[in-house]
Amino acid sequence: MLPQGLHLLGVIEHGTDAAIPATEHDAPVASLALEVLGGCPGREVWLTPSRVSYGESAGIRYARSKEVLFGVARCPAEELGPAAYQAYRDIIALTRQLGAGPLFRLWNYFPGINEEQAGQERYRQFCAGRYEALAESGYSLAEDLPAASAIGTRHGELWVIFLAGRGTATQIENPRQISAFRYPPKYGPRSPSFSRAIRFEAAGGPSLFISGTASILGHETVQQGDPIGQCETTLGNLRALLARVSAGELDGLGPRAAWKVYLRHARDLTAVRDCLGRVLDPTSPLLFLAGDICRESLLLEIEGIVELREEPRQC
Ligand code: 3EB
């Protein structure tokens, strides 16, 4: 049973179990081979107050209300370049065909993210396919990029989960980091196409969708080999993003914020949880998943969603 007055957009299952539970609804489902290490249960349920209808197009399952489009694309992950290209072409085409508004947040999951294949790391192949699809779809690849995460699973297909909506999407970059779309070529022939965060303003109010954020300053990984150091640098990066939109402090966001932490090594859980526990508001939901990060040198990545309260007006 769903909470009263809310409608189901989709479900994201986490876990290394290959078993995909039978569902009794038509909503899109993503089944990600990411082990839950701690925090909330391994099933994430996306809800919305508006009525929802469901559909499928080019293999993409989606849910749509008058404000929002939530979808799940999946395809074989043997060749990441063509797979990412096709998934992004299809997602953009669908979003436009439905008149769903800007595509503002994407999550990308696929196995073997740091593995070399045909002389190129699979993450870099993914970046190239995504870049080509966005470029051919008319994106400027600097001004209008969605927020994103790209995480390595243990096995399975390429899953791309996306959100588009009727509203205003404003790209937010991080003053401590070079924009990913401007990374130098040493990180791959095509820069990663995402923004550090999107402030999305819809009828229900503004929210901040924070991309996967890691221990990168400028474009370099810092605190290599040190999970606590990487956690602290990442928190500094999150603070800088929040400051950009006057969202408040990490330790005072309460249930307005929800965080997801991806850990390369399960053994770092205790150290990272303690580090976050000293800084994050204990009433902000926090989920720990075992997942690989797109640079071999990165041990963790943190993403989040923050409901932005309107600033109290002075009279
Ligand atoms: C980084 O800051 C870390 O390729 O979509 C974070 C979020 C990262 C999204 C992506 C990659 C992506 O470069 C990696």
Tab-separated table of C-alpha atoms and ligand atoms in Angstrom:
chain	number	residue	atom	x	y	z
A	1	MET	CA	0.000	0.000	0.000
A	2	LEU	CA	1.239	3.461	-0.844
A	3	PRO	CA	0.957	6.358	1.586
A	4	GLN	CA	-2.332	8.125	1.009
A	5	GLY	CA	-2.375	10.719	-1.710
A	6	LEU	CA	0.928	9.584	-3.213
A	7	HIS	CA	1.524	7.820	-6.505
A	8	LEU	CA	4.323	5.507	-7.565
A	9	LEU	CA	6.936	6.792	-10.015
A	10	GLY	CA	9.327	3.879	-9.801
A	11	VAL	CA	11.378	1.508	-7.714
A	12	ILE	CA	15.138	1.069	-7.471
A	13	GLU	CA	16.228	-2.250	-6.002
A	14	HIS	CA	19.716	-2.622	-4.596
A	15	GLY	CA	21.461	-5.873	-3.879
A	16	THR	CA	23.731	-8.467	-5.338
A	17	ASP	CA	20.883	-10.966	-5.639
A	18	ALA	CA	20.180	-11.792	-9.216
A	19	ALA	CA	16.578	-12.454	-8.224
A	20	ILE	CA	14.355	-9.631	-9.370
A	21	PRO	CA	11.210	-9.656	-7.273
A	22	ALA	CA	7.958	-9.874	-9.171
A	23	THR	CA	6.204	-6.549	-9.138
A	24	GLU	CA	2.503	-5.917	-8.975
A	25	HIS	CA	2.591	-2.544	-10.615
A	26	ASP	CA	3.475	-1.074	-14.005
A	27	ALA	CA	5.987	1.408	-12.674
A	28	PRO	CA	9.576	1.334	-13.918
A	29	VAL	CA	11.962	-0.788	-11.862
A	30	ALA	CA	15.756	-0.763	-11.826
A	31	SER	CA	17.583	-3.715	-10.264
A	32	LEU	CA	21.111	-2.726	-9.439
A	33	ALA	CA	23.837	-5.118	-8.332
A	34	LEU	CA	24.991	-2.802	-5.560
A	35	GLU	CA	25.187	-4.385	-2.151
A	36	VAL	CA	23.545	-2.424	0.674
A	37	LEU	CA	26.169	-1.852	3.367
A	38	GLY	CA	24.080	0.174	5.768
A	39	GLY	CA	21.364	2.723	6.201
A	40	CYS	CA	17.897	2.491	4.776
A	41	PRO	CA	16.492	-0.696	3.246
A	42	GLY	CA	17.659	-1.867	-0.158
A	43	ARG	CA	14.597	-0.674	-1.996
A	44	GLU	CA	14.104	2.908	-2.960
A	45	VAL	CA	10.553	3.958	-3.774
A	46	TRP	CA	9.957	7.165	-5.724
A	47	LEU	CA	6.608	8.806	-5.050
A	48	THR	CA	4.822	11.917	-6.244
A	49	PRO	CA	1.656	13.712	-5.151
A	50	SER	CA	0.272	13.928	-8.711
A	51	ARG	CA	-1.542	11.226	-10.669
A	52	VAL	CA	0.787	9.044	-12.727
A	53	SER	CA	0.489	7.111	-15.966
A	54	TYR	CA	2.936	4.474	-17.173
A	55	GLY	CA	4.377	3.667	-20.572
A	56	GLU	CA	7.147	1.993	-22.485
A	57	SER	CA	9.044	3.208	-25.535
A	58	ALA	CA	12.234	1.889	-27.157
A	59	GLY	CA	12.647	-0.407	-24.151
A	60	ILE	CA	12.433	2.503	-21.699
A	61	ARG	CA	9.859	2.086	-18.941
A	62	TYR	CA	8.546	5.355	-17.634
A	63	ALA	CA	6.106	7.005	-15.277
A	64	ARG	CA	4.782	10.431	-15.926
A	65	SER	CA	2.716	12.972	-14.069
A	66	LYS	CA	1.845	16.479	-15.168
A	67	GLU	CA	5.086	17.694	-13.582
A	68	VAL	CA	7.636	14.913	-13.803
A	69	LEU	CA	8.946	12.072	-15.974
A	70	PHE	CA	10.814	9.228	-14.252
A	71	GLY	CA	12.258	6.525	-16.470
A	72	VAL	CA	14.526	3.502	-16.543
A	73	ALA	CA	16.511	2.464	-19.634
A	74	ARG	CA	18.525	-0.747	-19.725
A	75	CYS	CA	20.713	-2.326	-22.352
A	76	PRO	CA	23.476	-4.909	-22.674
A	77	ALA	CA	26.729	-3.559	-21.243
A	78	GLU	CA	29.294	-5.440	-23.328
A	79	GLU	CA	30.242	-2.381	-25.349
A	80	LEU	CA	29.773	0.727	-23.272
A	81	GLY	CA	30.296	3.336	-25.991
A	82	PRO	CA	27.464	2.191	-28.267
A	83	ALA	CA	25.296	1.235	-25.263
A	84	ALA	CA	25.552	4.691	-23.676
A	85	TYR	CA	25.053	6.357	-27.041
A	86	GLN	CA	21.855	4.445	-27.732
A	87	ALA	CA	20.458	4.814	-24.207
A	88	TYR	CA	21.014	8.587	-24.227
A	89	ARG	CA	19.636	9.052	-27.738
A	90	ASP	CA	16.504	7.147	-26.747
A	91	ILE	CA	16.074	8.934	-23.413
A	92	ILE	CA	16.433	12.387	-24.972
A	93	ALA	CA	14.075	11.500	-27.824
A	94	LEU	CA	11.455	10.177	-25.409
A	95	THR	CA	11.708	13.191	-23.115
A	96	ARG	CA	11.207	15.531	-26.059
A	97	GLN	CA	8.424	13.483	-27.614
A	98	LEU	CA	6.504	13.572	-24.331
A	99	GLY	CA	7.168	17.289	-23.847
A	100	ALA	CA	8.407	16.426	-20.377
A	101	GLY	CA	10.649	19.456	-19.848
A	102	PRO	CA	14.386	19.448	-19.250
A	103	LEU	CA	16.223	16.250	-18.426
A	104	PHE	CA	17.912	17.287	-15.203
A	105	ARG	CA	19.168	14.204	-13.323
A	106	LEU	CA	20.583	10.872	-14.534
A	107	TRP	CA	22.057	7.872	-12.734
A	108	ASN	CA	24.288	5.501	-14.710
A	109	TYR	CA	25.190	2.014	-13.505
A	110	PHE	CA	27.180	-0.671	-15.307
A	111	PRO	CA	29.649	-3.435	-14.473
A	112	GLY	CA	33.425	-3.302	-14.882
A	113	ILE	CA	33.635	0.505	-14.783
A	114	ASN	CA	37.428	0.568	-14.320
A	115	GLU	CA	38.191	-2.379	-16.601
A	116	GLU	CA	40.191	-1.904	-19.746
A	117	GLN	CA	38.492	-3.122	-22.869
A	118	ALA	CA	39.990	-2.788	-26.350
A	119	GLY	CA	42.647	-0.479	-24.894
A	120	GLN	CA	40.247	1.921	-23.206
A	121	GLU	CA	38.708	2.015	-19.732
A	122	ARG	CA	34.999	1.192	-19.833
A	123	TYR	CA	34.098	4.421	-17.999
A	124	ARG	CA	35.861	6.415	-20.703
A	125	GLN	CA	34.004	4.486	-23.383
A	126	PHE	CA	30.784	5.298	-21.571
A	127	CYS	CA	31.738	8.998	-21.494
A	128	ALA	CA	32.412	8.974	-25.238
A	129	GLY	CA	29.051	7.399	-26.082
A	130	ARG	CA	27.176	9.776	-23.785
A	131	TYR	CA	29.027	12.774	-25.232
A	132	GLU	CA	28.217	11.838	-28.834
A	133	ALA	CA	24.539	11.321	-28.029
A	134	LEU	CA	24.254	14.665	-26.231
A	135	ALA	CA	26.177	16.478	-28.973
A	136	GLU	CA	24.020	15.009	-31.734
A	137	SER	CA	20.914	15.889	-29.738
A	138	GLY	CA	21.882	19.562	-29.706
A	139	TYR	CA	23.365	19.911	-26.222
A	140	SER	CA	26.049	22.557	-25.878
A	141	LEU	CA	27.948	20.243	-23.488
A	142	ALA	CA	28.685	23.082	-21.118
A	143	GLU	CA	25.606	25.073	-20.229
A	144	ASP	CA	22.732	22.659	-20.200
A	145	LEU	CA	24.080	19.436	-18.737
A	146	PRO	CA	22.096	17.387	-16.225
A	147	ALA	CA	23.366	16.274	-12.835
A	148	ALA	CA	24.615	12.672	-12.827
A	149	SER	CA	26.234	9.753	-11.099
A	150	ALA	CA	28.180	6.972	-12.831
A	151	ILE	CA	28.823	3.925	-10.682
A	152	GLY	CA	30.261	0.472	-11.260
A	153	THR	CA	28.042	-2.456	-10.313
A	154	ARG	CA	29.186	-6.007	-9.680
A	155	HIS	CA	27.392	-7.451	-12.704
A	156	GLY	CA	24.428	-6.873	-14.979
A	157	GLU	CA	23.410	-4.484	-17.716
A	158	LEU	CA	23.793	-0.763	-18.260
A	159	TRP	CA	20.981	0.894	-16.332
A	160	VAL	CA	20.212	4.562	-16.839
A	161	ILE	CA	17.635	6.098	-14.527
A	162	PHE	CA	16.452	9.584	-15.402
A	163	LEU	CA	14.296	12.457	-14.252
A	164	ALA	CA	12.885	15.224	-16.412
A	165	GLY	CA	10.335	17.767	-15.372
A	166	ARG	CA	8.338	20.832	-16.210
A	167	GLY	CA	10.200	23.548	-14.443
A	168	THR	CA	13.442	25.460	-14.492
A	169	ALA	CA	16.718	23.578	-14.274
A	170	THR	CA	19.715	25.667	-13.253
A	171	GLN	CA	23.182	24.195	-13.539
A	172	ILE	CA	25.402	24.662	-10.473
A	173	GLU	CA	29.161	24.148	-10.674
A	174	ASN	CA	31.553	23.698	-7.765
A	175	PRO	CA	34.055	26.506	-7.095
A	176	ARG	CA	36.531	23.940	-5.686
A	177	GLN	CA	36.430	21.766	-8.796
A	178	ILE	CA	37.014	22.215	-12.494
A	179	SER	CA	33.778	21.444	-14.267
A	180	ALA	CA	33.819	17.789	-15.341
A	181	PHE	CA	32.968	18.815	-18.910
A	182	ARG	CA	36.257	20.761	-18.895
A	183	TYR	CA	38.497	18.002	-17.503
A	184	PRO	CA	41.791	17.783	-19.430
A	185	PRO	CA	42.209	14.932	-21.952
A	186	LYS	CA	44.282	12.819	-19.557
A	187	TYR	CA	40.956	11.615	-18.103
A	188	GLY	CA	39.746	10.357	-21.463
A	189	PRO	CA	39.139	11.537	-25.011
A	190	ARG	CA	35.682	12.888	-24.171
A	191	SER	CA	35.083	14.754	-20.922
A	192	PRO	CA	32.329	13.510	-18.637
A	193	SER	CA	29.097	15.306	-19.554
A	194	PHE	CA	27.442	16.325	-16.308
A	195	SER	CA	27.002	19.307	-14.045
A	196	ARG	CA	27.940	19.251	-10.351
A	197	ALA	CA	24.337	19.893	-9.333
A	198	ILE	CA	21.006	21.046	-10.673
A	199	ARG	CA	18.671	23.371	-8.864
A	200	PHE	CA	15.285	22.325	-10.138
A	201	GLU	CA	12.386	24.609	-9.534
A	202	ALA	CA	8.972	23.080	-10.107
A	203	ALA	CA	5.458	23.786	-8.898
A	204	GLY	CA	6.212	21.915	-5.658
A	205	GLY	CA	9.154	24.176	-4.820
A	206	PRO	CA	12.895	24.158	-5.503
A	207	SER	CA	15.212	21.188	-4.912
A	208	LEU	CA	18.927	20.663	-5.339
A	209	PHE	CA	19.993	17.463	-7.116
A	210	ILE	CA	23.646	16.903	-6.252
A	211	SER	CA	25.726	14.766	-8.620
A	212	GLY	CA	28.068	12.087	-7.395
A	213	THR	CA	30.703	14.109	-5.550
A	214	ALA	CA	34.153	12.814	-4.736
A	215	SER	CA	37.576	13.755	-3.397
A	216	ILE	CA	38.555	15.874	-6.381
A	217	LEU	CA	39.998	19.383	-6.133
A	218	GLY	CA	40.573	21.155	-9.429
A	219	HIS	CA	40.632	18.028	-11.563
A	220	GLU	CA	42.969	15.919	-9.391
A	221	THR	CA	42.074	13.173	-6.960
A	222	VAL	CA	43.314	14.180	-3.503
A	223	GLN	CA	43.860	12.093	-0.345
A	224	GLN	CA	44.682	9.004	-2.391
A	225	GLY	CA	44.443	5.802	-0.385
A	226	ASP	CA	42.880	7.559	2.628
A	227	PRO	CA	39.127	6.963	2.970
A	228	ILE	CA	38.679	9.426	5.847
A	229	GLY	CA	40.654	12.114	4.037
A	230	GLN	CA	38.583	11.529	0.891
A	231	CYS	CA	35.407	11.692	2.933
A	232	GLU	CA	36.432	15.045	4.446
A	233	THR	CA	37.369	16.514	1.059
A	234	THR	CA	34.067	15.308	-0.374
A	235	LEU	CA	32.174	16.945	2.496
A	236	GLY	CA	34.044	20.173	1.751
A	237	ASN	CA	32.912	19.900	-1.871
A	238	LEU	CA	29.313	19.324	-0.789
A	239	ARG	CA	29.484	22.357	1.533
A	240	ALA	CA	30.718	24.518	-1.340
A	241	LEU	CA	27.798	23.412	-3.527
A	242	LEU	CA	25.265	24.060	-0.776
A	243	ALA	CA	26.737	27.504	-0.189
A	244	ARG	CA	26.269	28.344	-3.873
A	245	VAL	CA	22.510	28.014	-3.492
A	246	SER	CA	22.308	29.201	0.149
A	247	ALA	CA	20.925	25.794	1.118
A	248	GLY	CA	22.144	25.853	4.712
A	249	GLU	CA	24.682	23.728	6.569
A	250	LEU	CA	25.189	19.972	6.219
A	251	ASP	CA	24.472	19.439	9.909
A	252	GLY	CA	21.150	21.284	9.856
A	253	LEU	CA	19.300	19.959	6.813
A	254	GLY	CA	17.271	17.305	8.633
A	255	PRO	CA	14.877	15.236	6.551
A	256	ARG	CA	15.017	17.864	3.769
A	257	ALA	CA	18.225	16.139	2.628
A	258	ALA	CA	18.853	12.505	1.648
A	259	TRP	CA	22.316	11.150	0.934
A	260	LYS	CA	23.678	8.118	-0.861
A	261	VAL	CA	27.265	7.008	-0.355
A	262	TYR	CA	29.014	4.600	-2.724
A	263	LEU	CA	32.025	2.803	-1.267
A	264	ARG	CA	34.602	0.999	-3.362
A	265	HIS	CA	35.630	-1.154	-0.389
A	266	ALA	CA	33.123	-2.416	2.171
A	267	ARG	CA	35.949	-2.388	4.715
A	268	ASP	CA	35.864	1.446	4.736
A	269	LEU	CA	32.273	1.532	5.968
A	270	THR	CA	32.962	2.145	9.664
A	271	ALA	CA	35.540	4.858	9.072
A	272	VAL	CA	33.408	6.678	6.523
A	273	ARG	CA	30.239	6.354	8.585
A	274	ASP	CA	32.022	7.850	11.611
A	275	CYS	CA	33.394	10.691	9.493
A	276	LEU	CA	29.954	11.501	8.068
A	277	GLY	CA	28.339	11.073	11.479
A	278	ARG	CA	30.411	13.974	12.787
A	279	VAL	CA	29.094	16.293	10.083
A	280	LEU	CA	25.754	15.247	8.582
A	281	ASP	CA	22.454	15.823	10.310
A	282	PRO	CA	21.513	12.460	11.882
A	283	THR	CA	17.919	12.914	10.716
A	284	SER	CA	18.924	13.103	7.026
A	285	PRO	CA	18.477	9.632	5.486
A	286	LEU	CA	21.826	8.067	4.587
A	287	LEU	CA	22.290	4.943	2.479
A	288	PHE	CA	25.606	3.126	1.985
A	289	LEU	CA	26.082	1.039	-1.158
A	290	ALA	CA	29.060	-0.962	-2.364
A	291	GLY	CA	29.907	0.390	-5.800
A	292	ASP	CA	32.956	1.218	-7.870
A	293	ILE	CA	33.809	4.827	-8.585
A	294	CYS	CA	34.800	6.026	-12.021
A	295	ARG	CA	38.433	6.733	-11.132
A	296	GLU	CA	40.561	3.928	-9.756
A	297	SER	CA	41.957	6.419	-7.200
A	298	LEU	CA	38.559	7.318	-5.728
A	299	LEU	CA	37.364	5.305	-2.737
A	300	LEU	CA	33.947	6.886	-2.288
A	301	GLU	CA	31.377	9.163	-3.831
A	302	ILE	CA	28.396	10.942	-2.257
A	303	GLU	CA	25.227	12.163	-3.980
A	304	GLY	CA	22.199	13.836	-2.530
A	305	ILE	CA	18.873	15.566	-2.907
A	306	VAL	CA	18.053	18.621	-0.823
A	307	GLU	CA	14.703	20.332	-0.657
A	308	LEU	CA	15.414	24.032	-0.711
A	309	ARG	CA	13.326	26.136	1.536
A	310	GLU	CA	12.435	29.583	0.355
A	311	GLU	CA	14.404	32.210	2.222
A	312	PRO	CA	12.201	33.858	4.827
A	313	ARG	CA	11.199	37.238	3.479
A	314	GLN	CA	11.955	40.339	5.467
A	315	CYS	CA	9.097	42.753	5.848
B	1	3EB	C1	34.032	13.235	-10.686
B	1	3EB	O1	33.751	14.225	-10.006
B	1	3EB	C2	33.717	11.908	-10.106
B	1	3EB	O2	30.431	10.560	-15.409
B	1	3EB	O3	28.357	10.916	-14.845
B	1	3EB	C3	30.761	11.809	-10.592
B	1	3EB	C4	29.449	12.029	-11.019
B	1	3EB	C5	31.677	11.272	-11.463
B	1	3EB	C6	29.062	11.699	-12.320
B	1	3EB	C7	29.570	10.853	-14.575
B	1	3EB	C8	31.280	10.938	-12.768
B	1	3EB	C9	29.978	11.165	-13.191
B	1	3EB	O4	34.585	13.312	-11.794
B	1	3EB	C10	33.074	10.982	-11.047
